[in-house]
Amino acid sequence: MPTTHIDKQRNAEEVTFDLVTKRYSILSLAAQALGGNRGWRPVWRDASPAEGYDIIVVGGGGHGLATAYYLARMHGIRRVAVIEKGWIGGGNAGRNTTIIRSNYLLPGNVPFYEWSMKLWEGLEQELNYNAMVSQRGVLNLFHSDGQRDSYARRGNEMRLQGVESDLLDRDAVRRQAPFLDFDTERFPIVGGLYQARGGTARHDAVNWGYARAASALGVDIIQNCELTGFLRDTAGAVVGVETTRGPIRAGKVGMAVAGNSSRVAAMAGLRLPIESHVLQAFVSEGLKPIIPGVITFGAGHFYISQSDKGGLVFGGDIDGYNSYASRGNMPVVEGVCEGGMALMPMIGRARLLRSWGGVMDMSMDGSPIIDTTPLSGLYLNAGWCYGGFKATPASGWCFAHLLATGRSHDTATGFRLDRFRSGHLIDEKGAGAQPNLH
């Protein structure tokens, strides 16, 4: 293929970017501090689209960027573009509650999320970027004998698959979180299932770290480039994308667009077994350290942690109606606050600083999809429900493996698109997109 003006511009951008992309270290940070912090440069190259790539990843969130990074690093495929309709970190990546964990029950999910946890544990060193991974522990409370038995089963299954877990009694929970309401007659705290390796990470920093690392390996990250359609050949195979910045051809196209999966798939004539719902989250004013890790309420859907800035970060159920709006409704606000008050009445004294809504692509069995599609050349990463952020590293790893080899990764073999037709569901929550069952 002859060298074009765009290729020459891209090469010049790469040279300039390589000159300013340095590994962060204590020495480089000290040098910047002594220089008044005037020497910082953009951490990834804001690329212009080329005429064609080996692979295009649609969606510049955590999953899309991680996919591009692992394609370049693990499979040596560097003619890769990530197209994002807005800016990096401006979608669901900045609209979640940052929890990471692998305390799942079913065989289809446990190996995948445990692999994700292992990737989280080495992520900052691998990317040379501070993603604020904090393994402070995840504590799932239970409030009855039946719930205790259920969590005991979950913990045993985790251990059988090599994932550590601890079943705590009431006194052990009290030592961790003495501020909880243990003695309420309606929701007495009996104990909890604890995963010490779980915790939180900084959502947008994860995106920035993957973007920086992928760009340094030659991946084009193209912002403000909205997908408007797919290029098809005479046999109907997908051979590229139509965008607001012109057509871009590719050998393969991967979709990783979270809550917009149905809309993007519809452009290719596909109907997916998912629904889009709004999931609200909230953060309080900054407070002194009080929440030791992540705590979930077993008698209602409420979960809470504390950010590095001191804000209490919490959330609950999806809003219960289909929507693409990044906002929520008042009944869910009331329900989440009621759950918080039932669990820890002291939260009523905190001022609510802000709230937001992320658009979740809820699958019918509550588990994700990483698979080919009926259209040759088009691949799908979708249906993450509540679990998208914690899955980011493994999702990118497995989707990159699928795009590079055409085969499912060993930890994602259950995430097939046709399982909804064949009946091989991974019914982790027993809920899927039905809000009345959440």
Short mmCIF file of C-alpha atoms in Angstrom, two decimals:
data_model
loop_
_atom_site.label_atom_id
_atom_site.label_comp_id
_atom_site.label_asym_id
_atom_site.label_seq_id
_atom_site.Cartn_x
_atom_site.Cartn_y
_atom_site.Cartn_z
CA MET A 1 0.00 0.00 0.00
CA PRO A 2 1.57 3.40 -0.97
CA THR A 3 2.41 5.90 1.76
CA THR A 4 -0.28 8.56 2.10
CA HIS A 5 -0.31 11.99 3.67
CA ILE A 6 -2.18 10.53 6.66
CA ASP A 7 0.48 7.83 7.08
CA LYS A 8 3.25 10.46 7.04
CA GLN A 9 1.37 12.53 9.63
CA ARG A 10 0.86 9.41 11.76
CA ASN A 11 4.57 8.56 11.60
CA ALA A 12 5.47 12.09 12.63
CA GLU A 13 3.02 11.88 15.54
CA GLU A 14 4.59 8.58 16.63
CA VAL A 15 8.11 10.01 16.60
CA THR A 16 7.03 13.05 18.61
CA PHE A 17 5.12 10.89 21.07
CA ASP A 18 8.02 8.46 21.53
CA LEU A 19 10.30 11.35 22.42
CA VAL A 20 8.08 12.44 25.30
CA THR A 21 6.83 9.04 26.52
CA LYS A 22 9.05 8.15 29.46
CA ARG A 23 8.69 5.66 32.26
CA TYR A 24 7.47 7.24 35.46
CA SER A 25 9.83 6.86 38.40
CA ILE A 26 10.71 8.63 41.62
CA LEU A 27 13.52 10.39 39.77
CA SER A 28 11.27 11.64 36.97
CA LEU A 29 8.69 12.86 39.48
CA ALA A 30 11.38 14.67 41.47
CA ALA A 31 12.73 16.28 38.30
CA GLN A 32 9.26 17.53 37.37
CA ALA A 33 8.73 18.88 40.87
CA LEU A 34 12.03 20.77 40.75
CA GLY A 35 11.08 22.15 37.34
CA GLY A 36 7.75 23.48 38.54
CA ASN A 37 5.83 20.65 36.81
CA ARG A 38 6.20 22.43 33.49
CA GLY A 39 7.63 19.46 31.60
CA TRP A 40 4.62 17.14 31.52
CA ARG A 41 3.38 16.01 28.11
CA PRO A 42 0.20 14.24 26.91
CA VAL A 43 0.32 10.62 28.04
CA TRP A 44 -1.02 9.20 24.77
CA ARG A 45 -0.96 10.23 21.13
CA ASP A 46 -4.20 11.78 19.87
CA ALA A 47 -4.08 10.02 16.52
CA SER A 48 -5.69 10.79 13.20
CA PRO A 49 -7.40 7.87 11.44
CA ALA A 50 -5.45 5.97 8.80
CA GLU A 51 -7.13 4.43 5.77
CA GLY A 52 -7.01 0.91 7.18
CA TYR A 53 -6.00 -1.30 10.11
CA ASP A 54 -5.73 -4.96 10.95
CA ILE A 55 -8.26 -4.50 13.76
CA ILE A 56 -10.58 -1.67 14.80
CA VAL A 57 -11.98 -1.66 18.33
CA VAL A 58 -15.16 0.40 18.64
CA GLY A 59 -15.34 1.97 22.09
CA GLY A 60 -12.64 3.84 24.02
CA GLY A 61 -13.67 2.69 27.48
CA GLY A 62 -11.66 0.41 29.72
CA HIS A 63 -12.61 -2.76 27.84
CA GLY A 64 -11.80 -1.35 24.42
CA LEU A 65 -8.47 0.16 25.48
CA ALA A 66 -7.45 -2.98 27.36
CA THR A 67 -8.29 -5.03 24.26
CA ALA A 68 -6.09 -2.82 22.09
CA TYR A 69 -3.23 -2.96 24.59
CA TYR A 70 -3.24 -6.76 24.85
CA LEU A 71 -3.55 -7.10 21.07
CA ALA A 72 -0.32 -5.13 20.74
CA ARG A 73 1.54 -6.55 23.71
CA MET A 74 0.47 -10.20 23.80
CA HIS A 75 -0.23 -10.85 20.12
CA GLY A 76 2.07 -8.40 18.36
CA ILE A 77 -0.80 -6.83 16.39
CA ARG A 78 -0.05 -3.10 16.35
CA ARG A 79 -2.01 -1.87 13.34
CA VAL A 80 -4.93 -1.35 15.70
CA ALA A 81 -7.27 1.60 16.13
CA VAL A 82 -9.58 2.43 19.01
CA ILE A 83 -12.36 4.77 17.94
CA GLU A 84 -14.25 6.72 20.59
CA LYS A 85 -17.20 9.00 19.92
CA GLY A 86 -16.24 11.36 22.76
CA TRP A 87 -13.10 11.55 24.86
CA ILE A 88 -11.18 8.90 26.76
CA GLY A 89 -12.72 8.50 30.22
CA GLY A 90 -15.93 10.32 29.33
CA GLY A 91 -18.33 7.37 29.23
CA ASN A 92 -19.16 4.59 31.67
CA ALA A 93 -15.49 4.47 32.70
CA GLY A 94 -16.11 7.56 34.80
CA ARG A 95 -19.58 6.44 35.94
CA ASN A 96 -19.09 3.47 38.23
CA THR A 97 -18.27 2.67 41.84
CA THR A 98 -14.75 1.30 41.15
CA ILE A 99 -15.14 -2.08 42.92
CA ILE A 100 -12.87 -4.99 41.99
CA ARG A 101 -13.51 -8.54 43.23
CA SER A 102 -13.65 -12.19 42.18
CA ASN A 103 -16.09 -13.62 44.75
CA TYR A 104 -18.34 -15.37 42.25
CA LEU A 105 -20.08 -18.75 42.49
CA LEU A 106 -20.57 -20.43 39.12
CA PRO A 107 -17.81 -22.16 37.15
CA GLY A 108 -18.37 -19.97 34.10
CA ASN A 109 -17.60 -16.81 36.07
CA VAL A 110 -15.13 -17.72 38.84
CA PRO A 111 -12.07 -18.46 36.64
CA PHE A 112 -12.67 -15.36 34.53
CA TYR A 113 -13.03 -12.89 37.40
CA GLU A 114 -10.15 -14.49 39.30
CA TRP A 115 -7.96 -14.02 36.22
CA SER A 116 -9.10 -10.40 36.17
CA MET A 117 -8.13 -10.03 39.84
CA LYS A 118 -4.66 -11.41 39.13
CA LEU A 119 -4.24 -8.92 36.30
CA TRP A 120 -5.39 -6.12 38.61
CA GLU A 121 -2.71 -7.10 41.11
CA GLY A 122 0.09 -6.47 38.61
CA LEU A 123 -1.60 -3.78 36.53
CA GLU A 124 0.18 -0.69 37.83
CA GLN A 125 3.62 -2.24 37.41
CA GLU A 126 2.76 -3.51 33.94
CA LEU A 127 1.35 -0.20 32.69
CA ASN A 128 3.77 1.98 34.69
CA TYR A 129 0.77 4.04 35.74
CA ASN A 130 -0.87 4.72 39.09
CA ALA A 131 -4.38 3.27 38.78
CA MET A 132 -4.84 3.49 42.59
CA VAL A 133 -5.51 -0.24 42.95
CA SER A 134 -6.34 -0.67 46.63
CA GLN A 135 -6.94 -4.21 47.89
CA ARG A 136 -8.77 -3.25 51.07
CA GLY A 137 -11.14 -6.19 51.03
CA VAL A 138 -14.78 -6.82 50.08
CA LEU A 139 -17.23 -7.84 52.82
CA ASN A 140 -20.64 -9.25 51.83
CA LEU A 141 -22.93 -9.20 54.87
CA PHE A 142 -25.58 -11.82 55.56
CA HIS A 143 -28.60 -11.40 57.84
CA SER A 144 -30.18 -14.83 58.25
CA ASP A 145 -29.30 -18.50 58.55
CA GLY A 146 -30.37 -19.06 54.95
CA GLN A 147 -28.11 -16.30 53.69
CA ARG A 148 -25.26 -17.68 55.76
CA ASP A 149 -25.65 -21.07 54.11
CA SER A 150 -25.74 -19.43 50.69
CA TYR A 151 -22.54 -17.50 51.34
CA ALA A 152 -20.89 -20.58 52.83
CA ARG A 153 -21.62 -22.38 49.57
CA ARG A 154 -20.19 -19.48 47.57
CA GLY A 155 -17.07 -19.37 49.73
CA ASN A 156 -16.55 -23.12 49.42
CA GLU A 157 -16.90 -22.97 45.64
CA MET A 158 -14.37 -20.13 45.52
CA ARG A 159 -11.90 -22.19 47.55
CA LEU A 160 -12.42 -25.24 45.34
CA GLN A 161 -11.40 -23.08 42.37
CA GLY A 162 -8.36 -21.64 44.14
CA VAL A 163 -9.86 -18.32 45.24
CA GLU A 164 -9.43 -17.45 48.90
CA SER A 165 -12.44 -16.53 51.03
CA ASP A 166 -13.29 -16.25 54.74
CA LEU A 167 -16.68 -16.78 56.35
CA LEU A 168 -16.81 -14.32 59.25
CA ASP A 169 -19.08 -14.54 62.26
CA ARG A 170 -20.81 -11.58 63.88
CA ASP A 171 -17.92 -10.74 66.20
CA ALA A 172 -15.36 -10.77 63.39
CA VAL A 173 -17.55 -8.42 61.35
CA ARG A 174 -17.96 -6.13 64.36
CA ARG A 175 -14.17 -5.89 64.73
CA GLN A 176 -13.89 -4.78 61.11
CA ALA A 177 -16.86 -2.42 61.01
CA PRO A 178 -18.10 -1.48 64.50
CA PHE A 179 -20.18 1.39 63.09
CA LEU A 180 -22.75 -0.94 61.46
CA ASP A 181 -26.19 -1.44 63.01
CA PHE A 182 -25.85 -5.00 64.36
CA ASP A 183 -28.90 -5.09 66.60
CA THR A 184 -31.77 -3.97 64.41
CA GLU A 185 -34.61 -6.47 64.71
CA ARG A 186 -35.45 -6.33 61.02
CA PHE A 187 -31.94 -6.80 59.56
CA PRO A 188 -29.66 -8.27 62.24
CA ILE A 189 -26.10 -8.81 61.01
CA VAL A 190 -25.22 -12.49 61.40
CA GLY A 191 -21.83 -12.44 59.64
CA GLY A 192 -20.21 -11.94 56.27
CA LEU A 193 -18.22 -13.46 53.42
CA TYR A 194 -14.88 -11.69 53.11
CA GLN A 195 -12.44 -11.54 50.20
CA ALA A 196 -9.29 -9.79 51.37
CA ARG A 197 -7.89 -9.35 47.85
CA GLY A 198 -10.91 -7.39 46.65
CA GLY A 199 -11.09 -3.63 46.84
CA THR A 200 -11.22 -0.62 44.55
CA ALA A 201 -9.30 1.12 41.76
CA ARG A 202 -9.46 4.58 40.21
CA HIS A 203 -11.84 4.23 37.25
CA ASP A 204 -10.58 6.91 34.85
CA ALA A 205 -6.93 6.30 35.76
CA VAL A 206 -7.35 2.71 34.56
CA ASN A 207 -8.45 4.05 31.17
CA TRP A 208 -5.61 6.54 31.01
CA GLY A 209 -3.07 3.87 31.91
CA TYR A 210 -4.27 1.49 29.21
CA ALA A 211 -4.47 4.34 26.68
CA ARG A 212 -0.90 5.42 27.44
CA ALA A 213 0.49 1.90 27.24
CA ALA A 214 -1.42 1.01 24.06
CA SER A 215 -0.40 4.25 22.34
CA ALA A 216 3.25 3.64 23.21
CA LEU A 217 2.99 0.29 21.40
CA GLY A 218 1.69 1.94 18.23
CA VAL A 219 -2.09 1.71 18.70
CA ASP A 220 -4.05 4.66 17.27
CA ILE A 221 -6.48 6.15 19.78
CA ILE A 222 -8.93 8.26 17.80
CA GLN A 223 -11.21 10.49 19.87
CA ASN A 224 -14.27 12.41 18.67
CA CYS A 225 -14.83 9.72 16.06
CA GLU A 226 -18.40 8.41 16.24
CA LEU A 227 -19.43 5.20 14.50
CA THR A 228 -22.22 5.75 11.98
CA GLY A 229 -22.28 2.37 10.25
CA PHE A 230 -20.33 -0.67 9.06
CA LEU A 231 -18.59 -1.28 5.75
CA ARG A 232 -19.65 -4.58 4.17
CA ASP A 233 -18.29 -6.53 1.21
CA THR A 234 -20.39 -8.26 -1.43
CA ALA A 235 -20.70 -11.37 0.77
CA GLY A 236 -21.99 -9.32 3.71
CA ALA A 237 -18.83 -9.57 5.83
CA VAL A 238 -17.81 -6.54 7.89
CA VAL A 239 -14.65 -4.98 6.41
CA GLY A 240 -14.53 -1.67 8.25
CA VAL A 241 -16.54 1.15 9.76
CA GLU A 242 -18.21 4.37 8.71
CA THR A 243 -17.46 7.23 11.11
CA THR A 244 -17.94 10.97 11.45
CA ARG A 245 -14.28 11.24 10.39
CA GLY A 246 -14.74 9.14 7.27
CA PRO A 247 -14.64 5.44 6.38
CA ILE A 248 -11.93 3.25 7.92
CA ARG A 249 -11.25 -0.23 6.62
CA ALA A 250 -10.16 -3.17 8.79
CA GLY A 251 -9.62 -6.89 8.69
CA LYS A 252 -11.69 -7.31 11.86
CA VAL A 253 -13.96 -5.06 13.95
CA GLY A 254 -14.59 -5.56 17.67
CA MET A 255 -17.48 -3.90 19.53
CA ALA A 256 -16.88 -2.89 23.15
CA VAL A 257 -19.42 -0.13 23.68
CA ALA A 258 -21.13 -1.14 26.95
CA GLY A 259 -24.63 0.34 27.27
CA ASN A 260 -24.72 1.27 23.58
CA SER A 261 -24.22 -2.32 22.40
CA SER A 262 -27.80 -2.71 21.15
CA ARG A 263 -27.70 0.52 19.16
CA VAL A 264 -24.33 -0.23 17.57
CA ALA A 265 -25.29 -3.84 16.78
CA ALA A 266 -28.50 -2.58 15.14
CA MET A 267 -26.33 -0.69 12.62
CA ALA A 268 -25.13 -4.12 11.46
CA GLY A 269 -28.64 -5.58 11.48
CA LEU A 270 -28.15 -7.58 14.70
CA ARG A 271 -30.52 -7.82 17.64
CA LEU A 272 -28.80 -8.72 20.92
CA PRO A 273 -30.24 -10.48 24.04
CA ILE A 274 -29.53 -7.46 26.24
CA GLU A 275 -31.35 -4.40 27.58
CA SER A 276 -29.95 -1.01 28.52
CA HIS A 277 -30.71 0.27 32.02
CA VAL A 278 -29.50 3.19 34.10
CA LEU A 279 -27.46 2.38 37.22
CA GLN A 280 -27.09 5.29 39.62
CA ALA A 281 -24.21 5.93 42.01
CA PHE A 282 -23.56 8.57 44.66
CA VAL A 283 -20.71 10.19 46.54
CA SER A 284 -20.82 12.14 49.79
CA GLU A 285 -18.73 15.03 51.01
CA GLY A 286 -15.17 14.18 52.01
CA LEU A 287 -14.92 12.57 55.47
CA LYS A 288 -12.15 11.18 57.63
CA PRO A 289 -11.35 7.48 56.98
CA ILE A 290 -14.16 5.28 58.32
CA ILE A 291 -15.06 2.54 55.79
CA PRO A 292 -12.27 -0.09 55.87
CA GLY A 293 -13.00 -1.57 52.43
CA VAL A 294 -16.10 -2.42 50.40
CA ILE A 295 -19.23 -3.44 52.32
CA THR A 296 -22.43 -4.80 50.79
CA PHE A 297 -25.84 -5.03 52.48
CA GLY A 298 -27.33 -8.53 52.25
CA ALA A 299 -30.90 -7.48 53.07
CA GLY A 300 -31.09 -5.00 50.20
CA HIS A 301 -29.05 -3.90 47.22
CA PHE A 302 -26.66 -1.38 48.76
CA TYR A 303 -22.88 -1.26 48.57
CA ILE A 304 -20.41 1.30 49.88
CA SER A 305 -16.73 2.14 50.00
CA GLN A 306 -14.68 5.26 50.67
CA SER A 307 -12.60 7.04 48.04
CA ASP A 308 -9.08 8.35 48.50
CA LYS A 309 -10.59 11.85 48.71
CA GLY A 310 -12.75 10.77 51.65
CA GLY A 311 -16.10 10.65 49.91
CA LEU A 312 -18.43 7.73 50.64
CA VAL A 313 -19.14 6.07 47.29
CA PHE A 314 -22.31 3.98 47.19
CA GLY A 315 -25.03 2.61 44.93
CA GLY A 316 -27.84 0.10 44.59
CA ASP A 317 -30.32 -1.18 42.01
CA ILE A 318 -30.78 -0.30 38.37
CA ASP A 319 -33.57 2.19 37.74
CA GLY A 320 -35.84 -0.51 36.31
CA TYR A 321 -36.72 0.92 32.92
CA ASN A 322 -34.92 0.98 29.57
CA SER A 323 -33.00 4.20 29.01
CA TYR A 324 -29.91 5.64 27.36
CA ALA A 325 -29.93 8.73 29.59
CA SER A 326 -27.05 9.21 32.03
CA ARG A 327 -29.34 10.29 34.83
CA GLY A 328 -31.62 8.52 37.27
CA ASN A 329 -34.98 8.78 39.00
CA MET A 330 -35.91 9.70 42.56
CA PRO A 331 -37.39 6.36 43.74
CA VAL A 332 -34.00 4.70 43.31
CA VAL A 333 -32.30 7.58 45.13
CA GLU A 334 -34.70 7.03 48.02
CA GLY A 335 -34.23 3.25 47.94
CA VAL A 336 -30.44 3.47 48.01
CA CYS A 337 -30.49 5.97 50.87
CA GLU A 338 -32.93 3.79 52.81
CA GLY A 339 -30.59 0.82 52.40
CA GLY A 340 -27.69 2.90 53.68
CA MET A 341 -29.67 4.09 56.69
CA ALA A 342 -30.77 0.53 57.54
CA LEU A 343 -27.18 -0.69 57.46
CA MET A 344 -25.35 2.24 59.04
CA PRO A 345 -27.59 5.03 60.42
CA MET A 346 -24.62 7.38 60.77
CA ILE A 347 -24.66 7.87 56.97
CA GLY A 348 -27.70 10.12 57.46
CA ARG A 349 -25.42 12.83 58.82
CA ALA A 350 -23.31 12.99 55.64
CA ARG A 351 -24.11 15.49 52.89
CA LEU A 352 -24.61 14.09 49.39
CA LEU A 353 -22.13 15.76 47.05
CA ARG A 354 -23.23 14.43 43.66
CA SER A 355 -24.85 11.53 41.83
CA TRP A 356 -24.61 10.14 38.33
CA GLY A 357 -25.97 7.39 36.10
CA GLY A 358 -24.17 4.87 33.91
CA VAL A 359 -25.89 2.97 31.11
CA MET A 360 -25.62 -0.78 31.76
CA ASP A 361 -26.07 -3.42 29.06
CA MET A 362 -27.95 -6.04 31.08
CA SER A 363 -27.86 -9.55 29.65
CA MET A 364 -30.69 -12.00 30.24
CA ASP A 365 -28.66 -14.20 32.61
CA GLY A 366 -26.58 -11.52 34.33
CA SER A 367 -23.33 -12.67 32.68
CA PRO A 368 -21.31 -11.19 29.79
CA ILE A 369 -20.81 -12.04 26.12
CA ILE A 370 -17.37 -12.33 24.47
CA ASP A 371 -17.85 -14.03 21.14
CA THR A 372 -18.04 -13.86 17.38
CA THR A 373 -21.25 -12.67 15.75
CA PRO A 374 -23.23 -14.13 12.84
CA LEU A 375 -21.47 -11.56 10.63
CA SER A 376 -17.98 -12.49 9.46
CA GLY A 377 -15.42 -9.93 10.64
CA LEU A 378 -17.54 -8.57 13.51
CA TYR A 379 -16.87 -9.52 17.15
CA LEU A 380 -18.82 -8.71 20.32
CA ASN A 381 -17.90 -7.76 23.88
CA ALA A 382 -21.09 -6.85 25.79
CA GLY A 383 -23.64 -7.68 28.49
CA TRP A 384 -21.54 -6.74 31.54
CA CYS A 385 -24.46 -5.80 33.79
CA TYR A 386 -23.09 -4.65 37.16
CA GLY A 387 -19.67 -6.26 36.62
CA GLY A 388 -18.03 -4.26 33.86
CA PHE A 389 -15.38 -2.35 35.76
CA LYS A 390 -14.01 -5.26 37.79
CA ALA A 391 -13.74 -7.28 34.58
CA THR A 392 -11.73 -4.67 32.65
CA PRO A 393 -8.31 -6.42 32.49
CA ALA A 394 -9.64 -9.93 31.80
CA SER A 395 -12.23 -8.63 29.35
CA GLY A 396 -9.50 -6.93 27.33
CA TRP A 397 -7.24 -9.98 27.58
CA CYS A 398 -9.93 -12.43 26.43
CA PHE A 399 -11.37 -10.18 23.73
CA ALA A 400 -7.87 -9.60 22.34
CA HIS A 401 -7.32 -13.36 22.30
CA LEU A 402 -10.58 -13.88 20.41
CA LEU A 403 -9.79 -11.15 17.87
CA ALA A 404 -6.23 -12.38 17.34
CA THR A 405 -6.85 -16.13 17.17
CA GLY A 406 -10.54 -16.55 16.39
CA ARG A 407 -10.91 -18.79 19.46
CA SER A 408 -12.35 -18.10 22.91
CA HIS A 409 -9.87 -17.82 25.75
CA ASP A 410 -10.00 -20.70 28.23
CA THR A 411 -11.50 -18.48 30.96
CA ALA A 412 -14.24 -17.11 28.68
CA THR A 413 -15.54 -20.22 26.94
CA GLY A 414 -18.92 -19.90 28.67
CA PHE A 415 -19.53 -16.34 27.44
CA ARG A 416 -20.96 -17.43 24.09
CA LEU A 417 -23.64 -15.46 22.31
CA ASP A 418 -25.66 -18.55 21.37
CA ARG A 419 -26.08 -19.75 24.96
CA PHE A 420 -29.41 -17.96 25.16
CA ARG A 421 -30.67 -20.14 22.32
CA SER A 422 -29.07 -23.38 23.48
CA GLY A 423 -29.98 -22.96 27.17
CA HIS A 424 -26.38 -23.04 28.50
CA LEU A 425 -26.90 -19.97 30.69
CA ILE A 426 -24.55 -18.69 33.39
CA ASP A 427 -27.29 -17.59 35.74
CA GLU A 428 -25.11 -16.00 38.43
CA LYS A 429 -27.68 -13.57 39.75
CA GLY A 430 -30.83 -15.30 38.56
CA ALA A 431 -31.99 -11.87 37.51
CA GLY A 432 -30.56 -10.57 34.24
CA ALA A 433 -32.40 -7.44 33.17
CA GLN A 434 -35.56 -8.03 35.20
CA PRO A 435 -35.56 -5.19 37.75
CA ASN A 436 -38.19 -6.82 39.97
CA LEU A 437 -35.78 -9.69 40.68
CA HIS A 438 -32.77 -7.57 41.61
#
